[in-house]
């Protein structure tokens, strides 16, 4: 077999392959054997029909077609390996010449990973938010905790903001009560915004035993997205009572003896959260700077597939679970279809570029992934997917996705190398020393989110 490579553009090549006919012998033998098992010829036992009889009865062309279909993947793979290419997706194959007993010639056009030059990235500088916890932040945190320990007691008056009402609901669409549009004994805090639009205005001013009707768009259920006439009846009004902010509250709501100790702990926790956010911000901005340094051509076919996959996942999985259509989602987001298309394409481009650049860094820095790192990453992915680690691991193995997870971890490590080499300052001009553990976790997460959709398409 002889092969040659022609570069069509930085991300696409054409392989020209010439195969001497004798190299088709194994595939021809397999073709005759396959046809032997599929046909019956009077006078011959099944599977024992001579090749010449098959040629006479069914045509040599049928045998050649079967043999070529069997042989092409093997010769294509040999040509790819010989040229040391990394193909993306499936090739477009064209048989240019097939002469029985002489030769098989074909071409294969395929997208490939572009050759990238990673420049010196040690000069990258980014600015992140400073870690500052204000008294207002602490007060808000303590107030949220206080809300969790609020008690309620029934009152004989009309409902007001902040009250907890017990209500019965009935929703009608086109005058018909929905099967899933009736609910009784629902507890609702006025002003929380957790139920239907318009319900706060409807129940405020109602006492136990009174009802009101309002119109609202249903957020879920069989008539999600449709306008419904909703009747709400208040069966009880209860006032919320917040505990006093004192040492007794601290002992009730935490392991601390005093309110001052509780506030000090809140300050510490908020600082830790802001540090975590700071690490995320740092790696996002370092990644953006890195991508600016590298010229990354993106295969058009890969990009189109990625855009379509992202739109499909959003429309048929994420929005479907929320009972929303794409049009309704865009309306809620205040975006036009054109803006959505542009944002999706930009995200797809970034995801593909991120994967290409970090994969190149993995090779350049000779980064490997050990079992402990893979297991830790698997645990994090399982937690974000809502599956148990065992269930997630089983799904990964059965789906042949282990190499994808290894790639995610390796890219996270590659970005960690760049972040470590970069200069990160906060808005106060202070050098930020990122915590290694948080940094690794967040970088792996960021890279996963940026590339996980594109990953499947660029493997093979």
CSV table of C-alpha atoms in Angstrom, one decimal:
chain,number,residue,atom,x,y,z
A,1,UNK,CA,0.0,0.0,0.0
A,2,UNK,CA,1.2,3.5,-0.8
A,3,UNK,CA,-0.3,6.7,0.5
A,4,UNK,CA,0.2,10.4,0.2
A,5,UNK,CA,-1.1,13.4,2.2
A,6,UNK,CA,-2.3,16.7,0.7
A,7,UNK,CA,-3.0,19.6,3.1
A,8,UNK,CA,-6.2,21.3,2.0
A,9,UNK,CA,-6.2,23.8,4.9
A,10,UNK,CA,-4.8,23.9,8.4
A,11,UNK,CA,-7.6,21.6,9.6
A,12,UNK,CA,-8.3,19.3,6.7
A,13,UNK,CA,-6.3,16.9,4.5
A,14,UNK,CA,-6.8,14.5,1.6
A,15,UNK,CA,-5.2,11.1,1.8
A,16,UNK,CA,-4.5,9.4,-1.6
A,17,UNK,CA,-4.1,5.6,-1.1
A,18,UNK,CA,-3.1,3.0,-3.7
A,19,UNK,CA,-3.6,-0.7,-2.7
A,20,UNK,CA,-2.1,-3.5,-4.8
A,21,UNK,CA,-4.8,-6.1,-5.5
A,22,UNK,CA,-3.0,-8.9,-3.8
A,23,UNK,CA,-3.4,-7.0,-0.5
A,24,UNK,CA,-7.2,-7.4,-0.9
A,25,UNK,CA,-6.9,-11.2,-0.7
A,26,UNK,CA,-8.0,-11.6,2.9
A,27,UNK,CA,-11.0,-9.3,2.3
A,28,UNK,CA,-11.9,-11.2,-0.9
A,29,UNK,CA,-11.8,-14.5,1.0
A,30,UNK,CA,-14.0,-13.0,3.7
A,31,UNK,CA,-16.4,-11.7,1.1
A,32,UNK,CA,-16.8,-15.1,-0.5
A,33,UNK,CA,-17.3,-16.7,2.9
A,34,UNK,CA,-19.9,-14.2,3.9
A,35,UNK,CA,-21.9,-14.6,0.6
A,36,UNK,CA,-21.5,-18.4,1.0
A,37,UNK,CA,-23.4,-18.2,4.3
A,38,UNK,CA,-26.1,-16.0,2.9
A,39,UNK,CA,-27.1,-17.8,-0.3
A,40,UNK,CA,-28.3,-21.2,-1.5
A,41,UNK,CA,-27.3,-22.8,-4.8
A,42,UNK,CA,-28.8,-26.1,-5.9
A,43,UNK,CA,-26.3,-28.9,-5.9
A,44,UNK,CA,-24.0,-27.4,-3.3
A,45,UNK,CA,-24.1,-27.5,0.5
A,46,UNK,CA,-24.5,-24.2,2.3
A,47,UNK,CA,-21.1,-22.7,2.8
A,48,UNK,CA,-19.4,-24.9,0.2
A,49,UNK,CA,-20.2,-23.0,-3.0
A,50,UNK,CA,-17.0,-22.5,-5.1
A,51,UNK,CA,-15.9,-18.9,-5.8
A,52,UNK,CA,-16.4,-19.3,-9.5
A,53,UNK,CA,-20.0,-20.4,-9.0
A,54,UNK,CA,-20.6,-17.3,-6.8
A,55,UNK,CA,-19.0,-15.1,-9.6
A,56,UNK,CA,-21.3,-16.7,-12.2
A,57,UNK,CA,-24.5,-16.6,-10.2
A,58,UNK,CA,-24.2,-13.4,-8.3
A,59,UNK,CA,-21.5,-11.5,-10.2
A,60,UNK,CA,-17.9,-10.7,-9.4
A,61,UNK,CA,-19.0,-7.1,-8.8
A,62,UNK,CA,-21.0,-8.0,-5.7
A,63,UNK,CA,-17.9,-9.8,-4.3
A,64,UNK,CA,-15.6,-6.9,-5.0
A,65,UNK,CA,-18.0,-4.5,-3.4
A,66,UNK,CA,-18.2,-6.6,-0.2
A,67,UNK,CA,-14.4,-7.0,-0.1
A,68,UNK,CA,-13.7,-3.3,-0.6
A,69,UNK,CA,-16.2,-2.3,2.1
A,70,UNK,CA,-14.4,-4.7,4.4
A,71,UNK,CA,-10.9,-3.5,3.5
A,72,UNK,CA,-11.3,0.3,3.3
A,73,UNK,CA,-11.4,1.0,7.1
A,74,UNK,CA,-8.2,-1.0,7.5
A,75,UNK,CA,-6.3,0.7,4.7
A,76,UNK,CA,-7.6,4.1,5.8
A,77,UNK,CA,-6.3,3.5,9.3
A,78,UNK,CA,-2.9,2.4,8.1
A,79,UNK,CA,-2.6,5.6,6.0
A,80,UNK,CA,-3.6,7.8,8.9
A,81,UNK,CA,-1.1,6.1,11.2
A,82,UNK,CA,1.6,6.3,8.6
A,83,UNK,CA,1.1,10.0,8.2
A,84,UNK,CA,0.8,10.5,12.0
A,85,UNK,CA,-2.5,12.3,11.7
A,86,UNK,CA,-5.1,12.9,14.4
A,87,UNK,CA,-8.4,12.7,12.5
A,88,UNK,CA,-11.6,14.4,13.8
A,89,UNK,CA,-14.8,12.6,12.9
A,90,UNK,CA,-15.4,10.3,10.0
A,91,UNK,CA,-13.7,10.7,6.6
A,92,UNK,CA,-15.3,11.4,3.2
A,93,UNK,CA,-14.1,8.4,1.1
A,94,UNK,CA,-14.1,8.3,-2.7
A,95,UNK,CA,-13.0,5.2,-4.7
A,96,UNK,CA,-11.2,6.6,-7.6
A,97,UNK,CA,-10.2,3.4,-9.3
A,98,UNK,CA,-11.0,-0.3,-8.9
A,99,UNK,CA,-9.5,-2.7,-11.4
A,100,UNK,CA,-10.1,-6.4,-10.8
A,101,UNK,CA,-6.8,-8.1,-10.3
A,102,UNK,CA,-4.8,-4.9,-10.5
A,103,UNK,CA,-5.4,-2.1,-8.0
A,104,UNK,CA,-7.7,-0.3,-5.6
A,105,UNK,CA,-7.2,3.5,-5.4
A,106,UNK,CA,-9.2,5.8,-3.1
A,107,UNK,CA,-9.1,9.2,-1.5
A,108,UNK,CA,-10.2,10.2,2.0
A,109,UNK,CA,-10.8,13.7,3.1
A,110,UNK,CA,-10.9,14.3,6.8
A,111,UNK,CA,-10.7,17.0,9.4
A,112,UNK,CA,-7.6,16.9,11.6
A,113,UNK,CA,-6.3,18.5,14.7
A,114,UNK,CA,-4.4,21.6,13.7
A,115,UNK,CA,-0.7,21.9,14.5
A,116,UNK,CA,-0.3,24.5,17.3
A,117,UNK,CA,2.6,26.4,18.6
A,118,UNK,CA,2.3,27.1,22.3
A,119,UNK,CA,4.2,30.4,23.0
A,120,UNK,CA,5.8,31.3,26.3
A,121,UNK,CA,2.9,31.8,28.7
A,122,UNK,CA,4.9,32.8,31.8
A,123,UNK,CA,4.2,36.5,31.2
A,124,UNK,CA,0.4,36.1,31.5
A,125,UNK,CA,-1.0,38.6,34.1
A,126,UNK,CA,-4.6,38.7,35.3
A,127,UNK,CA,-6.5,40.7,37.9
A,128,UNK,CA,-9.2,39.2,40.1
A,129,UNK,CA,-11.5,40.5,42.8
A,130,UNK,CA,-10.0,41.0,46.2
A,131,UNK,CA,-11.2,38.9,49.1
A,132,UNK,CA,-13.2,41.3,51.2
A,133,UNK,CA,-15.9,40.4,53.7
A,134,UNK,CA,-18.0,43.4,54.8
A,135,UNK,CA,-20.1,43.7,57.9
A,136,UNK,CA,-23.1,43.8,55.5
A,137,UNK,CA,-22.1,40.4,54.1
A,138,UNK,CA,-21.9,38.9,57.6
A,139,UNK,CA,-25.2,40.4,58.7
A,140,UNK,CA,-26.9,39.0,55.5
A,141,UNK,CA,-25.5,35.6,56.2
A,142,UNK,CA,-26.7,35.6,59.8
A,143,UNK,CA,-30.1,36.9,58.7
A,144,UNK,CA,-30.4,34.0,56.3
A,145,UNK,CA,-29.7,31.6,59.1
A,146,UNK,CA,-32.2,33.4,61.3
A,147,UNK,CA,-34.8,32.9,58.5
A,148,UNK,CA,-34.3,29.2,58.6
A,149,UNK,CA,-35.2,29.1,62.3
A,150,UNK,CA,-38.3,31.2,62.0
A,151,UNK,CA,-41.5,29.8,63.6
A,152,UNK,CA,-45.0,30.4,62.5
A,153,UNK,CA,-48.3,30.8,64.4
A,154,UNK,CA,-51.8,31.1,63.0
A,155,UNK,CA,-53.4,34.6,63.1
A,156,UNK,CA,-57.0,35.8,62.7
A,157,UNK,CA,-56.3,38.6,60.1
A,158,UNK,CA,-55.8,39.1,56.4
A,159,UNK,CA,-52.6,37.8,54.8
A,160,UNK,CA,-49.6,40.2,54.6
A,161,UNK,CA,-46.1,40.1,53.0
A,162,UNK,CA,-43.9,37.5,54.7
A,163,UNK,CA,-46.9,35.5,56.1
A,164,UNK,CA,-47.0,31.8,55.5
A,165,UNK,CA,-50.4,30.8,54.0
A,166,UNK,CA,-51.9,27.4,53.5
A,167,UNK,CA,-53.7,27.3,50.2
A,168,UNK,CA,-55.7,25.2,47.8
A,169,UNK,CA,-55.1,25.7,44.1
A,170,UNK,CA,-57.2,24.9,41.0
A,171,UNK,CA,-55.9,25.7,37.4
A,172,UNK,CA,-58.1,25.8,34.3
A,173,UNK,CA,-57.1,26.1,30.7
A,174,UNK,CA,-59.8,27.0,28.2
A,175,UNK,CA,-62.3,26.5,30.9
A,176,UNK,CA,-61.3,23.0,31.7
A,177,UNK,CA,-59.7,22.0,35.1
A,178,UNK,CA,-56.3,20.3,34.5
A,179,UNK,CA,-55.8,16.8,35.8
A,180,UNK,CA,-52.5,17.9,37.3
A,181,UNK,CA,-53.8,21.4,38.1
A,182,UNK,CA,-55.4,20.8,41.5
A,183,UNK,CA,-53.4,20.9,44.8
A,184,UNK,CA,-54.5,21.1,48.4
A,185,UNK,CA,-52.8,22.2,51.6
A,186,UNK,CA,-49.9,23.9,49.9
A,187,UNK,CA,-47.7,26.0,52.2
A,188,UNK,CA,-46.5,29.3,50.6
A,189,UNK,CA,-44.6,32.2,52.0
A,190,UNK,CA,-45.9,35.4,50.5
A,191,UNK,CA,-43.2,37.3,48.6
A,192,UNK,CA,-41.0,34.2,48.1
A,193,UNK,CA,-41.7,34.0,44.4
A,194,UNK,CA,-41.7,30.2,44.5
A,195,UNK,CA,-45.0,29.5,42.9
A,196,UNK,CA,-46.9,31.2,40.2
A,197,UNK,CA,-46.6,34.8,38.9
A,198,UNK,CA,-49.4,36.9,40.3
A,199,UNK,CA,-50.1,34.7,43.4
A,200,UNK,CA,-48.6,37.2,45.8
A,201,UNK,CA,-51.1,39.9,44.7
A,202,UNK,CA,-53.9,37.4,44.7
A,203,UNK,CA,-53.5,36.2,48.3
A,204,UNK,CA,-52.5,39.4,50.0
A,205,UNK,CA,-55.5,40.8,51.8
A,206,UNK,CA,-57.3,37.4,52.0
A,207,UNK,CA,-58.3,35.9,55.3
A,208,UNK,CA,-58.8,32.1,56.0
A,209,UNK,CA,-61.7,30.9,54.0
A,210,UNK,CA,-61.5,33.5,51.3
A,211,UNK,CA,-60.4,33.0,47.7
A,212,UNK,CA,-59.4,34.9,44.6
A,213,UNK,CA,-58.9,34.1,40.9
A,214,UNK,CA,-56.0,35.3,38.8
A,215,UNK,CA,-54.4,34.6,35.4
A,216,UNK,CA,-50.8,33.2,35.2
A,217,UNK,CA,-48.6,31.3,32.8
A,218,UNK,CA,-48.0,27.7,34.1
A,219,UNK,CA,-44.3,26.9,34.8
A,220,UNK,CA,-44.6,23.1,34.6
A,221,UNK,CA,-47.0,20.2,34.2
A,222,UNK,CA,-49.1,19.1,31.2
A,223,UNK,CA,-49.9,22.7,30.2
A,224,UNK,CA,-46.5,24.3,30.9
A,225,UNK,CA,-46.1,27.6,29.1
A,226,UNK,CA,-49.9,28.2,28.7
A,227,UNK,CA,-52.0,30.8,30.3
A,228,UNK,CA,-54.3,29.4,33.0
A,229,UNK,CA,-57.1,30.8,35.2
A,230,UNK,CA,-56.0,29.9,38.7
A,231,UNK,CA,-58.3,29.9,41.7
A,232,UNK,CA,-56.5,30.1,45.1
A,233,UNK,CA,-58.3,29.6,48.4
A,234,UNK,CA,-56.6,30.5,51.7
A,235,UNK,CA,-57.3,28.0,54.5
A,236,UNK,CA,-54.9,29.4,57.0
A,237,UNK,CA,-52.8,32.5,57.6
A,238,UNK,CA,-49.7,32.2,59.9
A,239,UNK,CA,-47.3,34.9,60.9
A,240,UNK,CA,-43.6,34.2,60.8
A,241,UNK,CA,-41.7,35.0,64.0
A,242,UNK,CA,-37.9,35.4,63.8
A,243,UNK,CA,-35.8,34.4,66.8
A,244,UNK,CA,-33.9,37.2,68.6
A,245,UNK,CA,-30.3,37.7,67.5
A,246,UNK,CA,-28.6,36.8,70.8
A,247,UNK,CA,-26.4,34.1,72.3
A,248,UNK,CA,-29.5,31.9,72.7
A,249,UNK,CA,-30.0,32.0,69.0
A,250,UNK,CA,-26.3,31.2,68.4
A,251,UNK,CA,-26.6,28.1,70.6
A,252,UNK,CA,-29.9,27.1,68.8
A,253,UNK,CA,-28.6,27.5,65.3
A,254,UNK,CA,-24.9,26.5,65.6
A,255,UNK,CA,-22.3,24.8,67.7
A,256,UNK,CA,-21.2,28.2,69.1
A,257,UNK,CA,-22.1,29.6,72.5
A,258,UNK,CA,-22.2,33.3,71.6
A,259,UNK,CA,-23.5,35.4,68.7
A,260,UNK,CA,-20.0,37.0,68.3
A,261,UNK,CA,-18.5,33.5,67.8
A,262,UNK,CA,-21.2,32.7,65.2
A,263,UNK,CA,-20.5,36.0,63.3
A,264,UNK,CA,-16.8,35.2,63.4
A,265,UNK,CA,-17.4,31.8,61.9
A,266,UNK,CA,-19.7,33.4,59.2
A,267,UNK,CA,-16.9,35.8,58.4
A,268,UNK,CA,-14.4,32.9,58.0
A,269,UNK,CA,-16.8,30.9,55.8
A,270,UNK,CA,-17.6,33.8,53.6
A,271,UNK,CA,-13.9,34.5,53.1
A,272,UNK,CA,-13.4,30.9,52.2
A,273,UNK,CA,-16.2,31.1,49.6
A,274,UNK,CA,-14.8,34.3,48.1
A,275,UNK,CA,-11.3,32.6,48.0
A,276,UNK,CA,-12.9,29.7,46.1
A,277,UNK,CA,-14.6,32.2,43.7
A,278,UNK,CA,-11.3,34.0,43.3
A,279,UNK,CA,-9.6,30.9,42.2
A,280,UNK,CA,-12.3,30.2,39.7
A,281,UNK,CA,-12.1,33.8,38.4
A,282,UNK,CA,-8.3,33.4,38.1
A,283,UNK,CA,-8.3,30.3,36.0
A,284,UNK,CA,-11.1,31.6,33.8
A,285,UNK,CA,-9.1,34.8,33.0
A,286,UNK,CA,-5.8,32.9,32.6
A,287,UNK,CA,-7.5,30.6,30.2
A,288,UNK,CA,-8.8,33.5,28.2
A,289,UNK,CA,-5.4,35.1,28.1
A,290,UNK,CA,-3.8,31.8,27.0
A,291,UNK,CA,-6.3,31.4,24.1
A,292,UNK,CA,-5.5,34.9,23.0
A,293,UNK,CA,-1.8,33.9,22.6
A,294,UNK,CA,-2.4,30.9,20.4
A,295,UNK,CA,-3.7,31.0,16.8
A,296,UNK,CA,-6.2,28.1,16.7
A,297,UNK,CA,-8.0,27.2,13.4
A,298,UNK,CA,-11.3,25.5,14.1
A,299,UNK,CA,-12.6,22.8,11.6
A,300,UNK,CA,-15.9,24.1,10.3
A,301,UNK,CA,-17.6,20.7,10.3
A,302,UNK,CA,-16.6,20.1,13.9
A,303,UNK,CA,-17.9,23.6,14.9
A,304,UNK,CA,-21.3,23.0,13.2
A,305,UNK,CA,-21.7,19.7,14.9
A,306,UNK,CA,-20.7,21.2,18.2
A,307,UNK,CA,-23.2,24.1,17.9
A,308,UNK,CA,-26.0,21.7,16.9
A,309,UNK,CA,-25.2,19.4,19.8
A,310,UNK,CA,-25.2,22.3,22.3
A,311,UNK,CA,-28.6,23.5,21.0
A,312,UNK,CA,-30.1,20.0,21.0
A,313,UNK,CA,-28.9,19.4,24.6
A,314,UNK,CA,-30.4,22.7,25.8
A,315,UNK,CA,-33.7,22.4,24.0
A,316,UNK,CA,-34.4,18.7,24.5
A,317,UNK,CA,-32.7,18.0,27.9
A,318,UNK,CA,-32.2,21.0,30.1
A,319,UNK,CA,-35.3,23.0,29.0
A,320,UNK,CA,-37.4,19.9,28.5
A,321,UNK,CA,-36.9,19.0,32.2
A,322,UNK,CA,-38.1,22.5,33.1
A,323,UNK,CA,-41.1,22.3,30.9
A,324,UNK,CA,-39.9,25.2,28.7
A,325,UNK,CA,-39.6,25.7,25.0
A,326,UNK,CA,-36.6,27.4,23.4
A,327,UNK,CA,-38.8,30.4,22.4
A,328,UNK,CA,-40.0,30.8,26.0
A,329,UNK,CA,-36.5,30.4,27.4
A,330,UNK,CA,-35.3,33.2,25.0
A,331,UNK,CA,-38.2,35.4,26.1
A,332,UNK,CA,-37.3,34.9,29.8
A,333,UNK,CA,-33.6,35.6,29.1
A,334,UNK,CA,-34.5,38.6,27.0
A,335,UNK,CA,-32.5,37.4,24.0
A,336,UNK,CA,-33.3,37.2,20.3
A,337,UNK,CA,-32.8,34.0,18.3
A,338,UNK,CA,-29.8,35.7,16.6
A,339,UNK,CA,-28.2,36.6,19.9
A,340,UNK,CA,-28.7,33.0,21.1
A,341,UNK,CA,-27.1,31.6,17.9
A,342,UNK,CA,-24.1,34.0,18.3
A,343,UNK,CA,-23.6,33.1,21.9
A,344,UNK,CA,-23.8,29.4,21.3
A,345,UNK,CA,-21.3,29.6,18.4
A,346,UNK,CA,-18.9,31.6,20.5
A,347,UNK,CA,-19.1,29.1,23.4
A,348,UNK,CA,-18.6,26.2,20.9
A,349,UNK,CA,-15.5,27.9,19.4
A,350,UNK,CA,-14.1,28.5,22.9
A,351,UNK,CA,-14.7,24.9,23.9
A,352,UNK,CA,-13.0,23.5,20.8
A,353,UNK,CA,-10.0,25.9,21.1
A,354,UNK,CA,-9.6,25.2,24.8
A,355,UNK,CA,-9.4,21.5,24.1
A,356,UNK,CA,-6.9,21.8,21.3
A,357,UNK,CA,-4.6,24.2,23.2
A,358,UNK,CA,-4.7,22.3,26.5
A,359,UNK,CA,-4.2,18.9,24.8
A,360,UNK,CA,-1.2,20.4,23.1
A,361,UNK,CA,0.1,21.6,26.5
A,362,UNK,CA,-0.5,18.1,27.9
A,363,UNK,CA,1.9,16.7,25.3
A,364,UNK,CA,4.4,19.6,25.6
A,365,UNK,CA,4.6,19.3,29.4
A,366,UNK,CA,4.4,15.5,29.3
A,367,UNK,CA,1.5,15.4,31.8
A,368,UNK,CA,0.0,12.1,32.9
A,369,UNK,CA,-3.0,11.1,34.9
A,370,UNK,CA,-2.8,8.6,37.8
A,371,UNK,CA,-5.6,6.5,39.2
A,372,UNK,CA,-6.0,8.7,42.3
A,373,UNK,CA,-6.5,11.8,40.1
A,374,UNK,CA,-9.0,10.0,37.9
A,375,UNK,CA,-11.0,8.7,40.9
A,376,UNK,CA,-11.2,12.2,42.4
A,377,UNK,CA,-12.4,13.6,39.2
A,378,UNK,CA,-14.9,10.8,38.7
A,379,UNK,CA,-16.3,11.6,42.2
A,380,UNK,CA,-16.8,15.2,41.4
A,381,UNK,CA,-18.5,14.5,38.1
A,382,UNK,CA,-20.7,12.0,39.8
A,383,UNK,CA,-21.8,14.5,42.4
A,384,UNK,CA,-22.6,17.1,39.7
A,385,UNK,CA,-24.6,14.6,37.7
A,386,UNK,CA,-26.7,13.5,40.7
A,387,UNK,CA,-25.6,9.9,40.4
A,388,UNK,CA,-23.7,7.8,43.0
A,389,UNK,CA,-20.0,7.3,42.3
A,390,UNK,CA,-20.6,3.6,41.5
A,391,UNK,CA,-23.5,4.4,39.2
A,392,UNK,CA,-21.5,7.1,37.4
A,393,UNK,CA,-18.4,4.9,37.1
A,394,UNK,CA,-20.5,2.0,35.7
A,395,UNK,CA,-22.0,4.4,33.1
A,396,UNK,CA,-18.6,5.7,32.1
A,397,UNK,CA,-17.1,2.3,31.6
A,398,UNK,CA,-20.1,0.9,29.8
A,399,UNK,CA,-20.2,3.9,27.5
A,400,UNK,CA,-16.5,3.7,26.8
A,401,UNK,CA,-16.0,7.2,28.2
A,402,UNK,CA,-13.0,6.6,30.4
A,403,UNK,CA,-10.6,8.2,27.9
A,404,UNK,CA,-12.8,11.3,27.9
A,405,UNK,CA,-12.5,11.6,31.7
A,406,UNK,CA,-8.7,11.1,31.5
A,407,UNK,CA,-8.6,13.9,28.9
A,408,UNK,CA,-10.6,16.2,31.2
A,409,UNK,CA,-8.2,15.6,34.1
A,410,UNK,CA,-5.1,16.0,31.9
A,411,UNK,CA,-6.5,19.4,30.6
A,412,UNK,CA,-7.2,20.5,34.1
A,413,UNK,CA,-3.6,19.8,35.0
A,414,UNK,CA,-2.3,21.6,31.9
A,415,UNK,CA,-4.3,24.7,32.9
A,416,UNK,CA,-3.0,24.4,36.4
A,417,UNK,CA,0.6,24.6,35.0
A,418,UNK,CA,-0.3,27.8,33.2
A,419,UNK,CA,-2.1,29.4,36.2
A,420,UNK,CA,0.9,28.6,38.4
A,421,UNK,CA,3.2,30.3,35.9
A,422,UNK,CA,0.9,33.4,35.6
A,423,UNK,CA,0.9,36.5,37.7
A,424,UNK,CA,-2.4,36.9,39.5
A,425,UNK,CA,-3.1,40.1,41.4
A,426,UNK,CA,-6.3,41.3,43.1
A,427,UNK,CA,-7.9,44.6,42.7
A,428,UNK,CA,-5.9,46.0,45.6
A,429,UNK,CA,-2.7,45.2,43.7
A,430,UNK,CA,-1.7,42.3,46.0
A,431,UNK,CA,-0.2,39.1,44.5
A,432,UNK,CA,-2.7,36.2,44.9
A,433,UNK,CA,-1.3,32.9,46.1
A,434,UNK,CA,-3.9,30.4,45.0
A,435,UNK,CA,-4.6,27.4,47.1
A,436,UNK,CA,-3.4,24.3,45.2
A,437,UNK,CA,-6.3,22.1,46.1
A,438,UNK,CA,-9.0,24.6,45.3
A,439,UNK,CA,-7.1,25.6,42.2
A,440,UNK,CA,-6.9,22.1,40.8
A,441,UNK,CA,-10.5,21.4,41.5
A,442,UNK,CA,-11.8,24.6,39.9
A,443,UNK,CA,-9.5,24.4,36.9
A,444,UNK,CA,-10.6,20.8,36.2
A,445,UNK,CA,-14.3,21.9,36.5
A,446,UNK,CA,-13.8,24.9,34.2
A,447,UNK,CA,-12.1,22.8,31.5
A,448,UNK,CA,-14.7,20.1,31.8
A,449,UNK,CA,-17.5,22.7,31.3
A,450,UNK,CA,-15.7,24.3,28.3
A,451,UNK,CA,-14.9,21.1,26.5
A,452,UNK,CA,-17.1,18.2,27.6
A,453,UNK,CA,-19.5,18.6,24.7
A,454,UNK,CA,-16.8,18.9,22.0
A,455,UNK,CA,-14.7,16.1,23.6
A,456,UNK,CA,-16.7,13.2,22.1
A,457,UNK,CA,-16.4,14.6,18.6
A,458,UNK,CA,-12.6,15.0,18.7
A,459,UNK,CA,-11.9,11.5,19.8
A,460,UNK,CA,-11.2,9.6,16.6
